[in-house]
Amino acid sequence: MKLSAHHRIPRRTATTAVTAALALAGLLGTAAPAATASTAAATAAPAAASPTTAAALAAPDIPLANVKGHLTQFQSIAGSNGGNRAHGRPGYKASIDYVKAKLDAAGFITTVQQFTYNGTTGYNLIADWPGGDTNRVIMAGAHLDSVSSGAGINDNGSGSAAVLETALAVSRAQLKPAKHLRFGWWGAEELGLVGSKYYVNNLPATERAKVSGYLNFDMIGSPNPGYFVYDDDPAIEKTFKDYFAGLGVPTEIETEGDGRSDHASFKNVGIPVGGLFTGASRTKTSAQAQKWGGTAGQAFDRCYHSSCDTTSNINDTALDRNSDAVAHAIWTLSAGTTEPPTGDTFENTADVAIPDNGTAVTSTVTVSGRTGNAPAALKVGVDIIHTWRGDLVVDLLAPDGTAYRLKNSSGNDSADNVQTTYTVDASSEAANGAWRLRVQDVAAQDTGYINAFRLTF
Ligand code: TRP
Ligand code: ZN
Ligand code: CA
């Protein structure tokens, strides 16, 4: 018994709904299902033929030769620009141009951000990989400037080249990460993290909040290397440690100056950070030489901030391992890890009118290409537009006609619509066949229609 009929919801036409759904599924051009007054039988192809959120695919091996090729270019840029790539010098801008051209050719959206420091123009380069959830951004970055005394190949051609080659690998793989990927090359780090501070200070608070993590790479090919992992965000730290554990390479926590590179700028505004480092002017101990090889009693990088920081100042093994670790972290952290994978969805979005206080109507989804029985936790998506849902009795009918009650009528449930997902133990039913959603309106006055019916296996 009704006390009042309330508002009605305008009804979409079946044509509109079906066309929209097919356009989304990429199915336009195939025969559209016909909708009739009381039933609609759409043999829906799986709306999602593969899981929409996948576990992380394995990252590719980053070719060491490519990373070293970038270092050769940085060396030659320094050579033709007075021997360095320092802030305010032409070698810096030439380095920006080199990295930007590679990224543009690979399909990145690049932005050069200018700032002024010490009376000269500085540049940050930002590269966005199109796609992914822009509310969850994973960033990786490296400072691209050298000190004025040399070419800065370990400090920080190494991090710059590894981040560049990882970005290019993202493009080669045409990676479709769940999260959005952004890469950054910072100017004037050597003068006090100037470029990265400028970037975060000009990032609105709403944008900062979307950055789930910033990974920093500054000096990752030191000639007498250690394997140091920043001890900051635990999830990022674990991602790196797991990678090195898989190689059988022991790591230590980075302690040669927390806050001495661009991650500090991000950390200071509350962004989770992590990173890798192979050591600067500190001396390698004998215990470290035992586990990592190299020379005890010598600096990790004897050419730190000097003119001998050239392409000869690189340990290939360290550069190779760390470059692969950058890619591993990017692949792992940008994958959807919180959402469980979903299965194939079969759906019918043709509208079916539900006669007022009348006979039952059905919407059909035909499942094919599955083997065996339906799942014990079959997800039944029900989308019914109705002005008084208490009028409705809703059942799922298996291909053999077995009815599973999803919802009873209820005189006092005056709310609109049934838009929910039920879980049904359908493990005694064959998966393949015509599944129906049966809806009956058992009380006079309010009306509605089936908007969509979907099954997820
Ligand atoms: N950022 C420093 C430089 O460019 C190098 C450095 C020293 C460093 N300690 C560090 C980098 C710790 C990362 C982590 O000169
Ligand atoms: Zn550096
Ligand atoms: Ca009714």
Coordinates of C-alpha atoms and ligand atoms in Angstrom, one line a residue:
M1 CA 0.0 0.0 0.0
K2 CA 1.4 3.4 -1.0
L3 CA 1.2 6.6 0.9
S4 CA 2.5 8.7 -1.9
A5 CA 4.1 8.5 -5.2
H6 CA 7.2 10.6 -5.3
H7 CA 9.3 11.9 -8.1
R8 CA 10.0 10.0 -11.2
I9 CA 13.3 9.6 -12.8
P10 CA 13.5 10.4 -16.5
R11 CA 13.9 7.3 -18.5
R12 CA 16.8 6.9 -20.9
T13 CA 16.0 5.3 -24.2
A14 CA 17.2 1.8 -24.8
T15 CA 19.0 2.9 -27.9
T16 CA 21.0 5.5 -26.1
A17 CA 22.0 3.1 -23.3
V18 CA 22.9 0.3 -25.6
T19 CA 24.9 2.5 -28.0
A20 CA 26.8 4.1 -25.2
A21 CA 27.7 0.7 -23.6
L22 CA 28.8 -0.7 -26.9
A23 CA 30.8 2.3 -27.8
L24 CA 32.6 1.9 -24.5
A25 CA 33.2 -1.8 -25.1
G26 CA 34.5 -1.0 -28.5
L27 CA 31.8 -3.0 -30.1
L28 CA 30.2 -0.6 -32.4
G29 CA 29.9 -2.0 -35.8
T30 CA 28.7 -5.4 -34.6
A31 CA 25.0 -6.2 -34.4
A32 CA 23.3 -4.3 -31.6
P33 CA 21.0 -6.3 -29.3
A34 CA 17.3 -5.7 -29.7
A35 CA 15.3 -4.4 -26.8
T36 CA 11.7 -5.3 -26.7
A37 CA 9.0 -4.0 -24.3
S38 CA 9.4 -6.8 -21.8
T39 CA 12.7 -8.6 -22.4
A40 CA 16.0 -7.8 -23.8
A41 CA 18.4 -10.5 -24.9
A42 CA 21.9 -9.1 -25.4
T43 CA 24.6 -11.6 -25.9
A44 CA 27.1 -9.5 -24.3
A45 CA 30.8 -10.0 -25.0
P46 CA 32.9 -9.7 -21.9
A47 CA 32.9 -6.1 -21.1
A48 CA 36.3 -6.5 -19.6
A49 CA 38.1 -9.2 -21.5
S50 CA 41.1 -9.0 -19.1
P51 CA 41.4 -7.9 -15.5
T52 CA 41.1 -4.1 -15.3
T53 CA 43.6 -3.9 -12.5
A54 CA 46.5 -6.3 -12.9
A55 CA 49.2 -7.4 -10.6
A56 CA 52.5 -5.8 -11.5
L57 CA 54.0 -7.2 -14.6
A58 CA 57.7 -7.8 -14.3
A59 CA 59.8 -4.8 -15.2
P60 CA 62.1 -5.2 -18.2
D61 CA 65.8 -5.4 -17.8
I62 CA 67.2 -1.9 -18.5
P63 CA 69.9 -2.1 -21.1
L64 CA 73.2 -0.9 -19.5
A65 CA 74.5 0.1 -22.9
N66 CA 71.6 2.5 -23.3
V67 CA 72.2 4.1 -19.9
K68 CA 75.9 4.4 -20.7
G69 CA 75.0 5.9 -24.1
H70 CA 73.2 8.8 -22.2
L71 CA 76.3 9.2 -20.1
T72 CA 78.5 9.5 -23.2
Q73 CA 76.1 12.2 -24.4
F74 CA 76.3 14.1 -21.1
Q75 CA 80.1 13.9 -21.3
S76 CA 80.2 15.3 -24.8
I77 CA 77.7 18.0 -23.9
A78 CA 80.1 19.1 -21.1
G79 CA 83.0 18.8 -23.5
S80 CA 81.5 21.3 -26.0
N81 CA 80.3 23.6 -23.2
G82 CA 83.3 24.5 -21.1
G83 CA 83.6 21.2 -19.4
N84 CA 80.5 21.2 -17.2
R85 CA 76.7 21.0 -17.1
A86 CA 76.3 23.4 -14.2
H87 CA 73.4 25.7 -13.4
G88 CA 73.4 28.9 -15.5
R89 CA 75.9 27.4 -17.9
P90 CA 75.1 26.3 -21.5
G91 CA 75.9 22.7 -20.7
Y92 CA 73.0 22.6 -18.4
K93 CA 70.4 23.8 -20.9
A94 CA 72.0 21.4 -23.5
S95 CA 71.4 18.5 -21.1
I96 CA 67.8 19.5 -20.7
D97 CA 67.3 19.7 -24.5
Y98 CA 68.9 16.2 -24.9
V99 CA 66.6 14.5 -22.3
K100 CA 63.5 16.4 -23.5
A101 CA 64.0 15.3 -27.1
K102 CA 64.2 11.7 -26.1
L103 CA 61.1 11.9 -24.1
D104 CA 59.1 13.8 -26.7
A105 CA 59.9 11.2 -29.3
A106 CA 58.8 8.5 -26.9
G107 CA 55.3 10.0 -26.4
F108 CA 55.7 11.8 -23.0
I109 CA 54.1 15.1 -22.3
T110 CA 57.0 17.3 -21.3
T111 CA 57.1 20.6 -19.5
V112 CA 60.2 22.8 -19.0
Q113 CA 59.8 24.8 -15.8
Q114 CA 62.0 27.9 -15.6
F115 CA 63.2 29.6 -12.4
T116 CA 65.8 32.1 -11.6
Y117 CA 68.7 31.5 -9.2
N118 CA 71.9 33.6 -8.7
G119 CA 70.7 35.8 -11.5
T120 CA 70.6 33.1 -14.1
T121 CA 67.8 31.0 -15.5
G122 CA 67.4 27.4 -14.3
Y123 CA 65.3 24.7 -15.7
N124 CA 63.3 21.6 -14.4
L125 CA 62.0 19.1 -16.9
I126 CA 58.8 17.2 -16.1
A127 CA 57.6 14.3 -18.2
D128 CA 54.1 12.8 -17.8
W129 CA 53.3 9.4 -19.2
P130 CA 49.7 9.7 -20.4
G131 CA 47.2 7.6 -18.5
G132 CA 46.8 6.1 -15.1
D133 CA 45.0 7.5 -12.1
T134 CA 46.1 11.1 -11.8
N135 CA 44.9 11.1 -8.2
R136 CA 47.7 8.6 -7.5
V137 CA 51.0 9.8 -9.0
I138 CA 54.3 7.9 -8.7
M139 CA 57.2 10.2 -9.5
A140 CA 60.9 9.4 -10.1
G141 CA 63.5 12.1 -10.4
A142 CA 67.2 13.0 -10.6
H143 CA 69.1 16.2 -10.6
L144 CA 70.5 17.0 -14.0
D145 CA 73.0 19.7 -13.1
S146 CA 76.7 19.1 -12.4
V147 CA 79.0 21.2 -10.2
S148 CA 81.1 23.7 -12.3
S149 CA 84.3 21.7 -11.8
G150 CA 83.4 18.8 -14.1
A151 CA 81.0 16.9 -16.3
G152 CA 79.2 15.3 -13.3
I153 CA 78.8 11.8 -14.8
N154 CA 78.3 9.9 -11.6
D155 CA 76.9 13.0 -9.9
N156 CA 74.4 13.0 -11.4
G157 CA 74.5 11.8 -15.0
S158 CA 74.0 8.3 -13.5
G159 CA 70.6 9.0 -11.8
S160 CA 69.5 11.2 -14.8
A161 CA 70.4 8.5 -17.3
A162 CA 68.7 5.7 -15.3
V163 CA 65.5 7.7 -14.9
L164 CA 65.6 8.6 -18.6
E165 CA 66.1 5.0 -19.7
T166 CA 63.4 3.8 -17.4
A167 CA 61.0 6.3 -18.8
L168 CA 61.9 5.2 -22.3
A169 CA 61.3 1.6 -21.2
V170 CA 57.8 2.6 -20.1
S171 CA 57.2 3.9 -23.5
R172 CA 58.7 0.8 -25.3
A173 CA 56.4 -1.4 -23.1
Q174 CA 53.5 1.0 -23.7
L175 CA 52.9 0.4 -20.0
K176 CA 49.4 1.0 -18.8
P177 CA 50.0 1.5 -15.1
A178 CA 47.1 1.8 -12.6
K179 CA 48.7 4.9 -11.2
H180 CA 50.0 7.9 -13.2
L181 CA 53.7 8.2 -13.9
R182 CA 55.7 11.4 -13.8
F183 CA 59.4 11.8 -14.2
G184 CA 61.5 14.9 -13.2
W185 CA 65.0 16.2 -13.9
W186 CA 65.9 19.0 -11.5
G187 CA 68.1 22.0 -11.9
A188 CA 70.5 23.7 -9.5
E189 CA 70.5 20.8 -7.0
E190 CA 74.2 21.5 -6.3
L191 CA 73.3 25.0 -5.2
G192 CA 70.9 23.8 -2.5
L193 CA 68.1 21.7 -4.0
V194 CA 66.9 24.8 -5.8
G195 CA 65.0 23.3 -8.7
S196 CA 63.2 20.6 -6.8
K197 CA 62.2 23.1 -4.1
Y198 CA 60.9 25.4 -6.8
Y199 CA 58.9 22.5 -8.3
V200 CA 57.2 21.5 -5.0
N201 CA 56.6 25.1 -3.9
N202 CA 54.8 25.7 -7.2
L203 CA 52.7 22.6 -7.0
P204 CA 49.3 23.4 -5.5
A205 CA 48.5 21.6 -2.2
T206 CA 45.8 19.6 -4.1
E207 CA 48.4 18.4 -6.6
R208 CA 51.0 17.6 -3.9
A209 CA 48.4 15.4 -2.1
K210 CA 48.0 13.3 -5.3
V211 CA 51.7 12.3 -5.3
S212 CA 51.8 8.9 -3.6
G213 CA 55.6 8.7 -3.8
Y214 CA 58.7 10.3 -5.1
L215 CA 61.8 8.2 -5.8
N216 CA 65.2 10.0 -6.0
F217 CA 68.3 8.8 -7.8
D218 CA 71.5 10.8 -7.1
M219 CA 74.8 9.1 -7.7
I220 CA 74.0 5.4 -8.5
G221 CA 77.2 4.4 -10.3
S222 CA 79.9 5.3 -7.9
P223 CA 83.3 3.7 -8.9
N224 CA 83.8 2.0 -5.5
P225 CA 80.1 1.4 -4.9
G226 CA 78.0 0.7 -1.9
Y227 CA 74.4 -0.2 -2.2
F228 CA 72.4 2.2 -0.1
V229 CA 68.6 2.5 0.2
Y230 CA 67.0 5.5 1.7
D231 CA 65.3 4.8 4.9
D232 CA 62.1 6.8 4.4
D233 CA 58.7 5.6 3.2
P234 CA 58.6 1.9 4.3
A235 CA 56.8 0.7 1.2
I236 CA 59.2 2.3 -1.2
E237 CA 62.2 1.1 0.9
K238 CA 60.8 -2.4 0.8
T239 CA 60.4 -2.3 -2.9
F240 CA 64.1 -1.6 -3.4
K241 CA 65.3 -4.0 -0.7
D242 CA 63.2 -6.8 -2.2
Y243 CA 64.8 -6.1 -5.6
F244 CA 68.4 -6.3 -4.2
A245 CA 67.5 -9.3 -2.1
G246 CA 66.4 -11.0 -5.3
L247 CA 69.9 -10.3 -6.8
G248 CA 71.5 -11.5 -3.6
V249 CA 73.1 -8.1 -3.1
P250 CA 73.1 -6.9 0.5
T251 CA 72.0 -3.3 1.1
E252 CA 72.6 -0.7 3.8
I253 CA 70.5 2.3 4.9
E254 CA 71.7 5.5 3.3
T255 CA 73.3 7.7 6.0
E256 CA 75.8 9.9 4.1
G257 CA 73.6 12.9 4.5
D258 CA 69.8 12.6 4.8
G259 CA 68.3 15.6 3.2
R260 CA 71.3 16.1 0.9
S261 CA 69.4 15.6 -2.3
D262 CA 66.1 16.4 -4.0
H263 CA 63.9 13.9 -2.1
A264 CA 64.2 16.3 0.8
S265 CA 62.2 18.9 -1.1
F266 CA 59.4 16.4 -1.5
K267 CA 59.7 15.0 2.0
N268 CA 59.4 18.6 3.4
V269 CA 55.9 19.0 2.0
G270 CA 54.7 15.6 3.2
I271 CA 55.3 13.4 0.1
P272 CA 56.5 9.9 0.8
V273 CA 60.0 9.5 -0.5
G274 CA 62.7 6.8 -1.2
G275 CA 65.7 6.4 -3.3
L276 CA 69.1 4.7 -4.0
F277 CA 72.7 5.9 -3.6
T278 CA 76.1 4.3 -4.1
G279 CA 78.1 6.7 -2.0
A280 CA 80.0 9.9 -2.3
S281 CA 83.1 11.1 -0.4
R282 CA 82.7 8.8 2.6
T283 CA 85.2 5.9 2.9
K284 CA 84.3 2.3 2.3
T285 CA 84.9 0.2 5.4
S286 CA 86.5 -3.2 5.3
A287 CA 83.2 -4.8 6.3
Q288 CA 81.6 -3.1 3.3
A289 CA 84.4 -4.1 1.0
Q290 CA 83.9 -7.7 2.1
K291 CA 80.2 -7.8 1.2
W292 CA 80.3 -5.5 -1.9
G293 CA 83.8 -5.9 -3.2
G294 CA 85.8 -2.8 -4.1
T295 CA 88.5 -1.1 -2.1
A296 CA 88.3 -0.6 1.7
G297 CA 89.7 2.6 3.0
Q298 CA 88.9 4.5 -0.2
A299 CA 86.0 6.8 -0.9
F300 CA 83.0 5.4 -2.7
D301 CA 83.6 8.2 -5.2
R302 CA 87.1 9.7 -5.2
C303 CA 86.1 12.0 -8.0
Y304 CA 83.1 13.4 -6.2
H305 CA 82.6 17.0 -7.2
S306 CA 85.9 17.1 -9.2
S307 CA 87.0 17.2 -12.8
C308 CA 87.6 13.4 -12.9
D309 CA 83.9 12.7 -12.5
T310 CA 83.8 11.5 -16.2
T311 CA 82.5 8.4 -17.9
S312 CA 85.6 6.7 -16.4
N313 CA 84.1 7.3 -13.0
I314 CA 81.4 4.7 -13.2
N315 CA 81.1 1.2 -11.9
D316 CA 79.1 -0.6 -14.6
T317 CA 77.8 -3.3 -12.3
A318 CA 76.4 -0.7 -9.8
L319 CA 74.9 1.4 -12.6
D320 CA 73.3 -1.7 -14.2
R321 CA 71.8 -3.0 -10.9
N322 CA 70.6 0.4 -9.9
S323 CA 69.0 1.1 -13.2
D324 CA 67.2 -2.2 -13.1
A325 CA 66.1 -1.3 -9.6
V326 CA 64.6 2.0 -10.8
A327 CA 62.5 0.2 -13.4
H328 CA 61.5 -2.5 -10.9
A329 CA 60.3 0.2 -8.5
I330 CA 58.4 2.1 -11.2
W331 CA 56.7 -1.0 -12.4
T332 CA 55.8 -2.3 -9.0
L333 CA 54.7 0.9 -7.3
S334 CA 52.6 2.1 -10.2
A335 CA 50.6 -1.1 -10.5
G336 CA 47.2 -1.3 -8.8
T337 CA 48.0 -3.2 -5.7
T338 CA 45.1 -2.3 -3.5
E339 CA 42.2 -3.4 -5.7
P340 CA 41.8 -7.1 -6.2
P341 CA 41.8 -8.2 -9.8
T342 CA 38.3 -8.4 -11.3
G343 CA 37.2 -11.1 -13.7
D344 CA 35.3 -10.9 -17.0
T345 CA 32.1 -9.0 -16.9
F346 CA 29.1 -9.9 -19.1
E347 CA 26.5 -7.3 -19.2
N348 CA 23.2 -6.2 -20.7
T349 CA 22.5 -2.5 -20.6
A350 CA 19.3 -2.5 -22.7
D351 CA 16.5 -1.1 -20.7
V352 CA 13.5 -3.3 -19.7
A353 CA 10.3 -1.6 -18.5
I354 CA 8.8 -3.2 -15.4
P355 CA 5.0 -3.1 -15.6
D356 CA 3.3 -1.7 -12.5
N357 CA 2.0 -4.4 -10.2
G358 CA 2.3 -6.7 -13.1
T359 CA 4.0 -9.7 -14.6
A360 CA 7.7 -10.4 -14.2
V361 CA 10.2 -9.3 -16.8
T362 CA 13.7 -10.4 -17.5
S363 CA 17.0 -9.1 -18.8
T364 CA 19.3 -11.8 -20.2
V365 CA 23.0 -12.1 -20.3
T366 CA 24.5 -15.0 -22.3
V367 CA 27.7 -16.3 -21.0
S368 CA 30.0 -18.3 -23.4
G369 CA 33.5 -19.4 -23.6
R370 CA 33.8 -20.5 -19.9
T371 CA 34.5 -24.0 -18.8
G372 CA 32.9 -25.7 -15.8
N373 CA 30.6 -24.3 -13.2
A374 CA 29.9 -20.7 -12.2
P375 CA 31.8 -19.4 -9.2
A376 CA 30.9 -19.8 -5.5
A377 CA 31.0 -16.0 -5.3
L378 CA 29.3 -15.0 -8.5
K379 CA 28.9 -11.2 -8.5
V380 CA 25.5 -10.1 -9.8
G381 CA 25.3 -6.4 -10.6
V382 CA 21.8 -5.1 -10.5
D383 CA 20.9 -1.6 -11.7
I384 CA 17.1 -1.0 -11.5
I385 CA 15.7 2.5 -11.7
H386 CA 12.4 2.6 -9.7
T387 CA 10.5 5.2 -7.7
W388 CA 9.7 2.7 -4.8
R389 CA 12.0 -0.2 -4.6
G390 CA 9.9 -2.0 -1.9
D391 CA 7.6 -3.0 -4.7
L392 CA 10.2 -5.2 -6.3
V393 CA 11.0 -8.9 -6.1
V394 CA 14.3 -9.7 -7.8
D395 CA 15.7 -13.1 -8.7
L396 CA 18.7 -14.4 -10.6
L397 CA 17.7 -17.3 -12.9
A398 CA 20.5 -19.7 -13.8
P399 CA 20.6 -21.1 -17.4
D400 CA 18.7 -24.2 -16.2
G401 CA 16.0 -22.0 -14.6
T402 CA 17.0 -22.4 -11.0
A403 CA 16.0 -19.2 -9.2
Y404 CA 18.2 -17.4 -6.6
R405 CA 16.3 -14.8 -4.7
L406 CA 18.3 -11.6 -4.5
K407 CA 15.6 -9.3 -3.0
N408 CA 12.1 -9.6 -1.5
S409 CA 9.4 -7.0 -1.6
S410 CA 9.0 -4.8 1.4
G411 CA 6.0 -2.5 2.1
N412 CA 8.0 0.1 3.9
D413 CA 11.2 0.4 1.8
S414 CA 10.3 3.6 0.0
A415 CA 13.8 4.3 -1.3
D416 CA 14.5 4.7 -5.0
N417 CA 16.3 2.2 -7.2
V418 CA 18.1 -1.0 -6.6
Q419 CA 21.7 -0.4 -7.5
T420 CA 24.0 -2.9 -5.9
T421 CA 26.0 -6.0 -6.4
Y422 CA 24.8 -9.3 -4.9
T423 CA 27.1 -12.3 -4.3
V424 CA 25.5 -15.6 -5.2
D425 CA 26.8 -19.1 -4.6
A426 CA 26.3 -20.4 -8.2
S427 CA 28.8 -23.2 -8.0
S428 CA 26.2 -25.8 -8.8
E429 CA 25.3 -24.1 -12.1
A430 CA 27.0 -24.5 -15.4
A431 CA 28.7 -21.1 -16.2
N432 CA 27.8 -21.0 -19.9
G433 CA 24.2 -20.3 -21.0
A434 CA 21.5 -17.6 -20.7
W435 CA 21.4 -16.1 -17.3
R436 CA 18.4 -13.9 -16.5
L437 CA 17.6 -11.2 -14.0
R438 CA 13.9 -11.5 -13.2
V439 CA 12.1 -8.5 -11.7
Q440 CA 8.5 -8.3 -10.7
D441 CA 6.7 -5.2 -9.4
V442 CA 4.1 -6.5 -6.9
A443 CA 2.4 -3.2 -5.7
A444 CA 0.5 -0.5 -7.5
Q445 CA 1.6 3.0 -8.4
D446 CA 5.4 3.3 -8.6
T447 CA 7.2 2.0 -11.6
G448 CA 10.6 1.7 -13.2
Y449 CA 12.9 -0.3 -15.4
I450 CA 15.9 -2.5 -15.5
N451 CA 18.8 -0.3 -16.4
A452 CA 21.6 -2.8 -16.5
F453 CA 22.3 -6.4 -15.4
R454 CA 25.8 -7.7 -15.2
L455 CA 27.6 -10.9 -14.1
T456 CA 31.3 -11.0 -13.1
F457 CA 33.0 -14.3 -13.2
Ligands
TRP1 N1 73.4 15.3 -3.4 C1 74.8 15.3 -3.2 C2 75.4 16.0 -4.4 O1 74.8 16.1 -5.4 C3 75.4 14.0 -3.1 C4 75.0 13.3 -1.9 C5 75.7 13.3 -0.7 C6 73.9 12.5 -1.7 N2 75.0 12.6 0.2 C7 73.9 12.0 -0.4 C8 72.9 12.1 -2.5 C9 72.9 11.2 0.1 C10 71.9 11.3 -2.0 C11 72.0 10.8 -0.7 O2 76.5 16.6 -4.3
ZN2 ZN 74.2 14.9 -6.8
CA3 CA 4.5 -0.4 -8.5

